[in-house]
Short mmCIF file of C-alpha atoms and ligand atoms in Angstrom, two decimals:
data_model
loop_
_atom_site.label_atom_id
_atom_site.label_comp_id
_atom_site.label_asym_id
_atom_site.label_seq_id
_atom_site.Cartn_x
_atom_site.Cartn_y
_atom_site.Cartn_z
CA MET I 15 -6.73 -6.37 -22.31
CA ALA I 16 -3.93 -8.78 -23.00
CA ASN I 17 -2.40 -11.34 -20.41
CA ILE I 18 0.91 -10.95 -19.63
CA THR I 19 1.52 -14.54 -18.99
CA ASN I 20 0.34 -15.78 -22.51
CA PHE I 21 1.87 -12.72 -24.40
CA HIS I 22 5.03 -13.01 -26.33
CA PHE I 23 7.34 -10.00 -26.31
CA LYS I 24 9.93 -10.99 -29.12
CA ASP I 25 10.97 -7.94 -30.75
CA LYS I 26 8.30 -6.04 -28.83
CA LYS I 27 9.31 -2.54 -26.88
CA ALA I 28 7.40 -3.07 -23.68
CA LEU I 29 6.73 0.46 -21.95
CA ILE I 30 6.06 -0.29 -18.41
CA ARG I 31 4.74 2.01 -15.78
CA VAL I 32 6.42 0.91 -12.52
CA ASP I 33 6.31 2.50 -9.13
CA PHE I 34 9.85 3.19 -8.28
CA ASN I 35 9.00 5.77 -5.55
CA VAL I 36 11.62 4.33 -3.02
CA PRO I 37 12.83 6.04 -0.23
CA LEU I 38 16.31 7.55 -0.51
CA ASP I 39 18.91 8.72 2.41
CA ASP I 40 20.99 12.18 1.77
CA LYS I 41 23.39 10.25 -0.05
CA PHE I 42 20.76 8.93 -2.61
CA HIS I 43 21.23 5.29 -1.33
CA ILE I 44 17.76 3.65 -1.80
CA THR I 45 16.76 2.68 1.82
CA ASP I 46 14.05 -0.04 0.96
CA ASP I 47 13.98 -1.40 -2.41
CA THR I 48 10.91 -3.52 -1.93
CA ARG I 49 9.15 -1.63 -4.92
CA ILE I 50 11.62 -2.41 -7.25
CA LYS I 51 11.99 -5.79 -6.27
CA ALA I 52 8.19 -6.17 -6.95
CA ALA I 53 8.67 -5.15 -10.45
CA LEU I 54 11.33 -7.39 -11.49
CA PRO I 55 9.15 -10.55 -12.76
CA THR I 56 7.47 -8.40 -15.45
CA ILE I 57 10.89 -6.78 -16.51
CA GLN I 58 12.55 -10.10 -16.65
CA LYS I 59 9.55 -11.45 -18.53
CA VAL I 60 9.77 -9.25 -21.19
CA ILE I 61 13.66 -9.30 -21.49
CA SER I 62 14.02 -13.38 -21.38
CA GLU I 63 11.75 -13.51 -24.40
CA GLY I 64 13.78 -11.16 -26.60
CA GLY I 65 11.90 -7.80 -25.97
CA SER I 66 13.05 -4.66 -24.67
CA VAL I 67 12.13 -2.77 -21.68
CA ILE I 68 11.31 1.05 -21.28
CA LEU I 69 10.68 1.89 -17.41
CA MET I 70 8.76 5.08 -16.47
CA SER I 71 7.98 6.14 -12.87
CA HIS I 72 7.67 8.90 -10.59
CA LEU I 73 9.79 9.47 -7.87
CA GLY I 74 8.81 12.02 -4.58
CA ARG I 75 6.90 15.08 -5.23
CA PRO I 76 9.02 17.11 -7.43
CA LYS I 77 5.58 19.34 -8.31
CA GLY I 78 6.30 19.60 -12.10
CA SER I 79 9.68 20.59 -12.32
CA ALA I 80 13.23 18.80 -12.47
CA SER I 81 15.24 18.45 -9.51
CA GLU I 82 18.54 16.44 -8.68
CA LYS I 83 16.94 15.34 -5.17
CA TYR I 84 14.22 13.38 -7.23
CA SER I 85 16.02 12.30 -10.09
CA LEU I 86 15.35 8.53 -11.11
CA LYS I 87 19.25 8.32 -12.29
CA HIS I 88 20.17 7.44 -8.48
CA LEU I 89 18.17 4.02 -9.27
CA ILE I 90 20.30 2.88 -11.90
CA ALA I 91 23.11 1.31 -10.35
CA HIS I 92 21.02 -0.89 -8.00
CA LEU I 93 18.41 -1.55 -10.69
CA SER I 94 20.97 -3.22 -12.67
CA THR I 95 22.40 -5.14 -9.79
CA LEU I 96 19.12 -6.52 -8.89
CA LEU I 97 18.56 -7.54 -12.88
CA ASN I 98 21.60 -9.48 -12.50
CA GLY I 99 23.99 -7.09 -14.58
CA VAL I 100 21.65 -5.97 -17.16
CA ALA I 101 22.70 -2.80 -18.13
CA VAL I 102 20.36 0.02 -17.69
CA LYS I 103 20.20 2.91 -20.04
CA PHE I 104 18.74 6.15 -18.89
CA SER I 105 17.17 9.08 -20.69
CA ALA I 106 17.18 12.23 -18.89
CA ALA I 107 13.86 13.29 -20.49
CA CYS I 108 10.77 11.17 -20.44
CA ILE I 109 9.35 12.52 -23.78
CA GLY I 110 10.88 14.30 -26.76
CA GLN I 111 13.42 13.60 -29.10
CA ALA I 112 15.98 12.37 -26.81
CA ALA I 113 13.52 9.99 -25.38
CA THR I 114 12.48 8.87 -28.70
CA GLN I 115 15.91 8.19 -30.08
CA ALA I 116 16.81 6.31 -26.69
CA SER I 117 13.69 4.06 -27.38
CA GLN I 118 14.57 3.64 -31.04
CA ASP I 119 18.17 2.71 -30.04
CA LEU I 120 16.99 0.01 -27.70
CA LYS I 121 17.85 -3.36 -28.79
CA ALA I 122 16.44 -7.11 -27.61
CA GLY I 123 17.26 -7.68 -24.08
CA GLU I 124 17.93 -4.20 -23.19
CA VAL I 125 16.66 -1.91 -20.32
CA LEU I 126 15.89 1.99 -20.53
CA LEU I 127 14.86 4.03 -17.72
CA LEU I 128 13.21 7.47 -18.32
CA GLU I 129 13.49 10.12 -16.19
CA ASN I 130 10.94 10.94 -13.29
CA LEU I 131 7.54 11.53 -15.05
CA ARG I 132 6.47 14.08 -12.41
CA PHE I 133 9.18 16.57 -13.59
CA HIS I 134 6.48 17.49 -15.99
CA GLN I 135 3.27 18.83 -14.62
CA GLU I 136 1.41 17.30 -17.22
CA GLU I 137 1.69 13.67 -15.61
CA GLU I 138 -0.35 14.54 -12.56
CA LYS I 139 -2.71 16.57 -14.57
CA GLY I 140 -3.35 13.44 -16.64
CA ASP I 141 -2.42 15.45 -19.86
CA GLU I 142 -3.64 13.59 -23.21
CA ALA I 143 -0.75 14.94 -25.38
CA PHE I 144 1.68 14.12 -22.59
CA ALA I 145 0.12 10.73 -22.23
CA LYS I 146 0.39 10.24 -26.01
CA SER I 147 4.02 11.34 -26.46
CA LEU I 148 4.92 8.62 -23.83
CA ALA I 149 2.80 5.99 -25.61
CA SER I 150 4.61 6.56 -28.71
CA LEU I 151 7.79 4.99 -27.09
CA GLY I 152 6.55 1.43 -26.72
CA ASP I 153 4.77 -1.16 -28.70
CA VAL I 154 2.86 -2.51 -26.05
CA TYR I 155 2.10 -0.58 -22.40
CA ILE I 156 2.14 -2.47 -19.11
CA ASN I 157 0.63 -1.12 -16.03
CA ASP I 158 2.41 -2.72 -13.16
CA ALA I 159 2.28 0.35 -10.52
CA PHE I 160 -0.37 -0.85 -8.16
CA GLY I 161 0.54 1.97 -5.73
CA THR I 162 -0.67 4.73 -8.41
CA ALA I 163 -3.92 2.84 -9.49
CA HIS I 164 -5.99 5.49 -7.64
CA ARG I 165 -4.51 8.57 -9.63
CA ALA I 166 -5.82 9.42 -13.19
CA HIS I 167 -2.56 10.39 -14.25
CA ALA I 168 -1.19 10.52 -17.64
CA SER I 169 1.23 7.32 -17.40
CA THR I 170 -1.14 5.43 -15.23
CA ALA I 171 -4.54 5.76 -16.76
CA ILE I 172 -4.81 8.27 -19.64
CA ILE I 173 -2.23 6.63 -21.83
CA ALA I 174 -4.00 3.31 -21.85
CA LYS I 175 -6.27 4.50 -24.70
CA PHE I 176 -3.29 4.81 -26.92
CA PHE I 177 -2.79 1.25 -27.19
CA ASP I 178 -5.35 -1.35 -28.43
CA ALA I 179 -6.89 -3.76 -25.96
CA ASN I 180 -4.41 -6.38 -27.28
CA SER I 181 -1.40 -4.45 -26.53
CA ARG I 182 -1.85 -3.28 -22.94
CA MET I 183 -1.79 -5.48 -20.02
CA PHE I 184 -1.46 -5.72 -16.22
CA GLY I 185 2.18 -6.60 -15.20
CA TYR I 186 2.41 -9.56 -12.49
CA LEU I 187 2.58 -7.37 -9.71
CA MET I 188 -0.26 -5.32 -10.69
CA GLU I 189 -2.21 -8.82 -11.60
CA ALA I 190 -1.43 -10.18 -8.06
CA GLU I 191 -2.41 -7.02 -6.29
CA VAL I 192 -5.91 -6.98 -7.85
CA ASN I 193 -6.33 -10.69 -7.65
CA ASN I 194 -5.83 -10.47 -3.90
CA ALA I 195 -7.80 -7.42 -3.33
CA GLU I 196 -11.01 -9.04 -5.15
CA LYS I 197 -10.33 -12.35 -3.28
CA VAL I 198 -11.05 -10.39 -0.07
CA MET I 199 -13.68 -7.95 -1.46
CA HIS I 200 -15.56 -10.27 -3.42
CA ASN I 201 -14.65 -14.03 -2.68
CA SER I 202 -13.87 -14.12 0.83
CA GLU I 203 -14.36 -17.27 3.13
CA TYR I 204 -16.26 -16.57 6.30
CA PRO I 205 -15.72 -15.59 9.27
CA PHE I 206 -13.78 -12.38 7.52
CA THR I 207 -12.00 -10.44 10.22
CA ALA I 208 -10.90 -6.75 9.19
CA ILE I 209 -8.26 -5.29 11.65
CA ILE I 210 -8.23 -1.45 11.39
CA GLY I 211 -5.51 0.40 13.22
CA GLY I 212 -3.35 3.47 12.64
CA ALA I 213 -3.85 7.11 13.88
CA LYS I 214 -7.06 8.58 12.78
CA VAL I 215 -10.49 7.38 12.52
CA SER I 216 -11.17 10.24 9.76
CA ASP I 217 -8.51 8.46 7.34
CA LYS I 218 -10.54 5.15 7.86
CA ILE I 219 -14.22 6.20 8.14
CA LEU I 220 -15.04 4.95 4.43
CA ILE I 221 -13.30 1.88 4.94
CA ILE I 222 -15.11 1.25 7.98
CA GLU I 223 -18.39 1.78 6.47
CA MET I 224 -17.79 -0.49 3.61
CA LEU I 225 -16.29 -3.15 5.84
CA LEU I 226 -19.89 -3.20 7.78
CA ASN I 227 -21.14 -4.54 4.75
CA LYS I 228 -18.78 -7.40 4.16
CA ALA I 229 -16.97 -8.37 7.41
CA SER I 230 -18.04 -10.69 10.08
CA ASN I 231 -15.62 -8.80 12.77
CA ILE I 232 -14.00 -5.62 12.84
CA ILE I 233 -11.17 -5.10 15.26
CA ILE I 234 -10.05 -1.57 16.22
CA GLY I 235 -6.63 -0.39 17.45
CA GLY I 236 -4.18 2.30 17.33
CA GLY I 237 -4.55 5.95 18.03
CA MET I 238 -8.00 5.65 16.50
CA ALA I 239 -9.34 3.63 19.32
CA TYR I 240 -9.55 6.21 21.69
CA THR I 241 -12.17 8.28 19.72
CA PHE I 242 -14.21 5.14 19.65
CA LEU I 243 -13.65 4.88 23.71
CA LYS I 244 -14.19 8.28 24.56
CA SER I 245 -17.54 8.33 22.31
CA GLN I 246 -18.53 5.25 24.80
CA GLY I 247 -17.70 7.69 27.78
CA PHE I 248 -14.37 6.87 28.88
CA ASN I 249 -11.83 9.22 29.86
CA VAL I 250 -8.89 8.78 27.44
CA GLY I 251 -6.49 11.19 29.15
CA SER I 252 -4.22 12.86 26.65
CA SER I 253 -4.68 9.75 24.08
CA LEU I 254 -4.83 11.00 20.68
CA CYS I 255 -8.62 11.76 20.04
CA GLU I 256 -10.62 13.54 17.47
CA ASN I 257 -13.41 15.06 19.45
CA ASP I 258 -15.35 16.15 16.16
CA LYS I 259 -15.84 12.34 15.38
CA LEU I 260 -17.14 11.27 18.52
CA ASP I 261 -20.81 11.25 17.13
CA LEU I 262 -19.54 9.27 13.85
CA ALA I 263 -17.61 6.73 16.16
CA ASN I 264 -20.97 6.08 18.10
CA GLU I 265 -22.83 5.96 14.83
CA LEU I 266 -20.44 3.33 13.31
CA LEU I 267 -20.71 1.36 16.31
CA ASN I 268 -24.64 1.51 16.21
CA LYS I 269 -24.54 0.74 12.65
CA ALA I 270 -22.28 -2.56 13.38
CA LYS I 271 -24.89 -3.69 15.84
CA LEU I 272 -27.65 -3.25 13.33
CA LYS I 273 -25.84 -5.30 10.73
CA GLY I 274 -24.46 -7.80 13.01
CA VAL I 275 -21.10 -7.26 12.64
CA ASN I 276 -18.88 -7.76 15.95
CA PHE I 277 -17.15 -4.66 16.33
CA TYR I 278 -14.13 -4.98 18.95
CA LEU I 279 -12.67 -1.94 20.73
CA PRO I 280 -9.59 -2.44 23.25
CA LEU I 281 -10.48 -3.59 26.89
CA ASP I 282 -7.05 -2.15 28.13
CA SER I 283 -4.11 -0.24 26.84
CA ILE I 284 -0.43 0.55 27.55
CA MET I 285 -0.51 4.23 28.73
CA ALA I 286 2.48 6.36 28.53
CA ASP I 287 3.48 9.69 30.34
CA GLN I 288 4.55 11.26 27.26
CA PHE I 289 5.16 10.47 23.58
CA SER I 290 8.65 8.97 23.64
CA PRO I 291 10.30 5.84 23.38
CA GLU I 292 11.53 6.50 27.07
CA ALA I 293 8.23 7.22 28.49
CA GLN I 294 7.02 5.80 31.70
CA SER I 295 4.34 3.32 31.24
CA LYS I 296 1.68 1.47 32.81
CA GLU I 297 -1.28 -0.91 31.91
CA VAL I 298 -4.79 -0.04 32.48
CA GLU I 299 -8.37 -1.05 31.67
CA ASN I 300 -10.47 1.40 29.87
CA ALA I 301 -12.25 2.59 33.02
CA ASP I 302 -8.79 3.64 34.63
CA MET I 303 -7.32 5.86 31.75
CA SER I 304 -6.61 8.98 33.27
CA ASP I 305 -5.50 12.63 32.87
CA GLY I 306 -2.02 13.11 31.57
CA TRP I 307 -1.56 9.83 30.30
CA MET I 308 -1.93 8.67 26.66
CA GLY I 309 -2.46 5.19 25.00
CA LEU I 310 0.14 4.01 22.91
CA ASP I 311 -0.52 0.40 22.66
CA ILE I 312 -3.26 -2.15 23.09
CA GLY I 313 -3.18 -4.06 26.41
CA SER I 314 -2.87 -7.89 27.45
CA LYS I 315 -6.60 -8.46 27.72
CA THR I 316 -7.13 -6.72 24.41
CA ILE I 317 -4.40 -8.88 22.51
CA GLY I 318 -6.05 -12.15 23.98
CA LEU I 319 -9.01 -11.12 22.70
CA TYR I 320 -8.18 -9.90 19.34
CA GLN I 321 -5.65 -13.19 18.93
CA ASN I 322 -9.00 -15.26 19.47
CA VAL I 323 -10.78 -13.57 16.91
CA VAL I 324 -7.95 -13.60 14.47
CA LEU I 325 -7.50 -17.42 14.97
CA ASN I 326 -10.93 -18.28 14.33
CA SER I 327 -10.95 -16.19 10.85
CA LYS I 328 -10.91 -17.72 7.40
CA THR I 329 -10.05 -14.50 5.86
CA ILE I 330 -8.00 -11.41 7.50
CA LEU I 331 -7.68 -7.96 6.08
CA TRP I 332 -4.79 -5.75 8.08
CA ASN I 333 -4.49 -2.06 7.62
CA GLY I 334 -2.85 -0.02 10.38
CA PRO I 335 -0.88 -0.71 13.56
CA MET I 336 -2.35 -1.32 16.98
CA GLY I 337 0.07 1.05 18.48
CA VAL I 338 3.01 3.10 18.13
CA PHE I 339 5.23 0.17 16.97
CA GLU I 340 8.07 2.34 15.89
CA PHE I 341 8.89 2.59 19.77
CA GLU I 342 10.23 -0.58 21.16
CA LYS I 343 8.12 -0.12 24.14
CA PHE I 344 4.91 -0.14 22.17
CA GLN I 345 5.40 -2.53 19.64
CA ASN I 346 4.02 -5.78 21.55
CA GLY I 347 0.20 -5.12 20.38
CA THR I 348 1.04 -4.94 16.95
CA LYS I 349 3.66 -7.74 17.12
CA GLU I 350 1.09 -10.21 18.75
CA ILE I 351 -1.33 -9.62 16.38
CA ALA I 352 0.76 -9.91 13.19
CA LEU I 353 1.90 -13.27 15.07
CA ALA I 354 -1.53 -14.24 15.31
CA ILE I 355 -2.38 -13.47 11.70
CA ALA I 356 0.68 -15.51 10.57
CA GLU I 357 -0.67 -18.30 12.84
CA ALA I 358 -4.06 -18.15 11.31
CA THR I 359 -2.43 -18.40 7.89
CA ARG I 360 -0.60 -21.41 8.68
CA GLN I 361 -3.79 -22.98 9.77
CA GLY I 362 -5.35 -21.98 6.27
CA ALA I 363 -6.85 -18.59 6.68
CA PHE I 364 -6.31 -16.06 3.51
CA SER I 365 -4.56 -12.92 5.12
CA LEU I 366 -3.73 -9.82 2.96
CA ILE I 367 -2.00 -6.79 4.70
CA GLY I 368 -1.84 -3.63 3.09
CA GLY I 369 -1.54 0.21 4.09
CA GLY I 370 2.05 1.66 4.65
CA ASP I 371 2.55 1.22 8.16
CA SER I 372 1.12 -2.29 8.69
CA VAL I 373 3.46 -3.40 5.85
CA ALA I 374 6.34 -1.64 7.83
CA ALA I 375 5.35 -3.48 10.79
CA ILE I 376 4.91 -7.00 9.37
CA ASN I 377 8.40 -6.19 7.71
CA LYS I 378 9.76 -5.11 11.00
CA PHE I 379 8.78 -8.51 12.78
CA HIS I 380 10.00 -10.63 9.82
CA LEU I 381 6.48 -12.17 9.08
CA ALA I 382 6.14 -10.91 5.21
CA ASN I 383 6.58 -14.40 4.33
CA ASP I 384 4.14 -16.00 6.86
CA VAL I 385 1.10 -14.10 5.48
CA SER I 386 -0.80 -14.50 2.29
CA TYR I 387 -0.03 -11.52 0.89
CA VAL I 388 1.50 -8.25 1.76
CA SER I 389 0.50 -5.47 -0.86
CA THR I 390 2.71 -2.73 -2.32
CA GLY I 391 -0.35 -0.07 -2.46
CA GLY I 392 -0.87 2.05 0.31
CA GLY I 393 -3.59 4.57 -0.74
CA ALA I 394 -4.43 2.60 -3.64
CA LEU I 395 -5.61 -0.43 -1.81
CA LEU I 396 -7.41 1.81 0.94
CA GLU I 397 -9.35 3.20 -2.08
CA TYR I 398 -10.02 -0.10 -3.53
CA PHE I 399 -11.53 -1.05 -0.11
CA GLU I 400 -13.55 1.71 0.08
CA GLY I 401 -15.17 0.72 -2.90
CA LYS I 402 -13.75 3.45 -5.23
CA GLU I 403 -12.89 3.04 -8.86
CA LEU I 404 -9.13 3.14 -9.11
CA PRO I 405 -8.63 4.68 -12.61
CA GLY I 406 -5.34 2.74 -13.41
CA ILE I 407 -7.55 -0.35 -13.36
CA THR I 408 -10.54 0.90 -15.07
CA ALA I 409 -8.53 2.43 -17.98
CA MET I 410 -6.88 -1.05 -18.78
CA LYS I 411 -10.12 -2.97 -18.81
CA ALA I 412 -12.34 0.05 -20.94
P1 LIG X 15 -1.61 5.34 9.88
O1 LIG X 15 -1.09 6.01 8.90
O2 LIG X 15 -3.18 6.14 9.97
O3 LIG X 15 -2.25 3.95 9.50
O4 LIG X 15 -1.36 5.53 11.32
C1 LIG X 15 0.04 4.58 11.49
C2 LIG X 15 0.77 5.69 12.54
O5 LIG X 15 -0.21 5.47 13.52
C3 LIG X 15 2.03 5.03 13.16
O6 LIG X 15 2.99 5.65 12.69
C4 LIG X 15 1.64 4.80 14.58
O7 LIG X 15 2.71 4.99 15.22
C5 LIG X 15 0.39 5.63 14.76
N1 LIG X 15 -0.33 5.12 15.88
C6 LIG X 15 -0.64 3.60 16.31
N2 LIG X 15 -1.13 3.92 17.59
C7 LIG X 15 -0.96 4.84 17.78
C8 LIG X 15 -1.65 5.60 19.12
N3 LIG X 15 -2.15 4.92 20.22
N4 LIG X 15 -1.26 6.92 19.43
C9 LIG X 15 -0.70 7.56 18.59
N5 LIG X 15 -0.13 7.29 17.05
C10 LIG X 15 -0.33 5.88 16.96
#
């Protein structure tokens, strides 16, 4: 695999797989352009050196057929603005004669955006012929889409084999994502604290299993904490709880003990009488949780305990909020933990934030610049830390 920093793009057509799967409102305005901004350094490197850029991405889940709703043409104007006015050409087909012509017509410094790859079901099927047609559009292939690195799709993995090792490379975003994830996974300084929150234990079993072999401390928050608490005999009222995972929760706690990993559960919670931003709420300790009330945030004793662990850590991985941070009344636990991560980072810890909702939370509290790295890859990052192979990475290194 080549290295983007050392590569010179003059007169090269760079076919770049980006992740432009951005949220749009019903008037097709982009409501969060983080993913587009994250791809700009790679695009700018190519065009500033006299190369041209062909961008390919998916948007939403069109399931193999074309639709106005999922057209990437809605991104043209904003992408052009972000590229300081560079015109963005558009090909309404991502393969075939029209795409080939558009690619051939491309001049140095120009940018071409291809229509949504997932308008063709061959993309998600990882179809070789489709990948080959896409590959024919560029001289070099750059994968800058970490968000889809866990998928063996035509444009993210299968395509790599149609470029020799010197003509395929990671983009800057992909490189940063992989380096930061590897740093936590393989070169973490200790104490290493993993903060795992979010809704369900079942989504996080594999990452917790993996972390039991790596982390010094595992901190549990969010809805999933109540399955653990119930497994320890507490009445969790109407809190989110996966009753079929109680044995598993118990098993994870026992494994942590055996392996000498400190496994932290909430000591207290903010309980609500309904799942609503206007709910009545009260702070109670675990033993005082009662029927008819649900835990929507961690309480103040828990916050104090967790902050202390975080502040004494050298490596911090955070995936999943500590409570329903979308409701102001129940955001405090998530916010206080985010502030502690920022403080630990200022004191020299390395902090990696990943997984959709913890990223949304860190952005909500304007702390994205106060942590070491905020990953753009939700599912991909999770799978990386579950120890799974990511096809988008493996194919490049093959
Ligand atoms: P996940 O995608 O699994 O990381 O879950 C994130 C979601 O979990 C967010 O939308 C939170 O609102 C939600 N969540 C966090 N804590 C709780 C809780 N105590 N009860 C219900 N939902 C929660």
